[in-house]
PDB file of C-alpha atoms in Angstrom:
ATOM      1  CA  MET A   1       0.000   0.000   0.000  1.00  0.00           C
ATOM      2  CA  SER A   2       2.842   2.403   0.766  1.00  0.00           C
ATOM      3  CA  LYS A   3       4.384   1.781  -2.671  1.00  0.00           C
ATOM      4  CA  LEU A   4       1.096   2.700  -4.310  1.00  0.00           C
ATOM      5  CA  PHE A   5       0.858   5.806  -2.131  1.00  0.00           C
ATOM      6  CA  SER A   6       4.415   6.884  -2.998  1.00  0.00           C
ATOM      7  CA  ILE A   7       3.767   6.371  -6.727  1.00  0.00           C
ATOM      8  CA  LEU A   8       0.585   8.422  -6.419  1.00  0.00           C
ATOM      9  CA  LEU A   9       2.478  11.211  -4.629  1.00  0.00           C
ATOM     10  CA  CYS A  10       5.168  11.211  -7.326  1.00  0.00           C
ATOM     11  CA  LEU A  11       2.496  11.539 -10.005  1.00  0.00           C
ATOM     12  CA  VAL A  12       0.797  14.395  -8.155  1.00  0.00           C
ATOM     13  CA  PHE A  13       4.070  16.292  -7.699  1.00  0.00           C
ATOM     14  CA  THR A  14       5.051  15.709 -11.333  1.00  0.00           C
ATOM     15  CA  LEU A  15       1.694  16.971 -12.565  1.00  0.00           C
ATOM     16  CA  GLY A  16       2.003  19.999 -10.284  1.00  0.00           C
ATOM     17  CA  ILE A  17       5.404  20.847 -11.750  1.00  0.00           C
ATOM     18  CA  LEU A  18       4.054  20.440 -15.299  1.00  0.00           C
ATOM     19  CA  VAL A  19       1.049  22.672 -14.619  1.00  0.00           C
ATOM     20  CA  ALA A  20       3.256  25.346 -13.043  1.00  0.00           C
ATOM     21  CA  SER A  21       5.603  25.237 -16.042  1.00  0.00           C
ATOM     22  CA  MET A  22       2.705  25.563 -18.475  1.00  0.00           C
ATOM     23  CA  ALA A  23       1.422  28.576 -16.537  1.00  0.00           C
ATOM     24  CA  GLU A  24       4.836  30.275 -16.812  1.00  0.00           C
ATOM     25  CA  ILE A  25       5.000  29.562 -20.555  1.00  0.00           C
ATOM     26  CA  ASN A  26       1.474  30.919 -21.024  1.00  0.00           C
ATOM     27  CA  LYS A  27       2.398  34.060 -19.081  1.00  0.00           C
ATOM     28  CA  ALA A  28       5.454  34.593 -21.318  1.00  0.00           C
ATOM     29  CA  VAL A  29       3.353  34.172 -24.459  1.00  0.00           C
ATOM     30  CA  MET A  30       0.379  36.323 -23.459  1.00  0.00           C
ATOM     31  CA  LYS A  31       1.992  39.216 -21.545  1.00  0.00           C
ATOM     32  CA  GLU A  32       2.244  42.723 -23.007  1.00  0.00           C
ATOM     33  CA  GLY A  33       5.039  42.662 -25.577  1.00  0.00           C
ATOM     34  CA  GLY A  34       5.245  38.890 -25.205  1.00  0.00           C
ATOM     35  CA  LEU A  35       5.937  36.151 -27.692  1.00  0.00           C
ATOM     36  CA  ARG A  36       2.459  36.313 -29.231  1.00  0.00           C
ATOM     37  CA  GLU A  37       2.752  40.012 -30.065  1.00  0.00           C
ATOM     38  CA  LYS A  38       6.270  39.561 -31.427  1.00  0.00           C
ATOM     39  CA  SER A  39       5.272  36.681 -33.674  1.00  0.00           C
ATOM     40  CA  VAL A  40       2.252  38.576 -35.016  1.00  0.00           C
ATOM     41  CA  SER A  41       4.434  41.588 -35.818  1.00  0.00           C
ATOM     42  CA  TRP A  42       7.016  39.355 -37.534  1.00  0.00           C
ATOM     43  CA  ILE A  43       4.276  37.794 -39.668  1.00  0.00           C
ATOM     44  CA  ASP A  44       2.913  41.243 -40.537  1.00  0.00           C
ATOM     45  CA  LYS A  45       6.380  42.344 -41.655  1.00  0.00           C
ATOM     46  CA  ALA A  46       6.987  39.152 -43.647  1.00  0.00           C
ATOM     47  CA  ILE A  47       3.633  39.223 -45.462  1.00  0.00           C
ATOM     48  CA  PRO A  48       2.867  42.724 -46.703  1.00  0.00           C
ATOM     49  CA  SER A  49      -0.786  43.666 -46.814  1.00  0.00           C
ATOM     50  CA  THR A  50      -2.426  43.801 -50.239  1.00  0.00           C
ATOM     51  CA  ASN A  51      -4.628  46.826 -49.453  1.00  0.00           C
TER      52      ASN A  51
END
């Protein structure tokens, strides 16, 4: 039973670390002047508008 409990705890801690990492990545992408804005501006520069 203790082996099962320790495996369960390892899974919970691993998932917690993954969720925290994903939150940090999302914050970096969505913040003001973040990766999303930079990539949109790069695409706008690379593909000139036809108007």
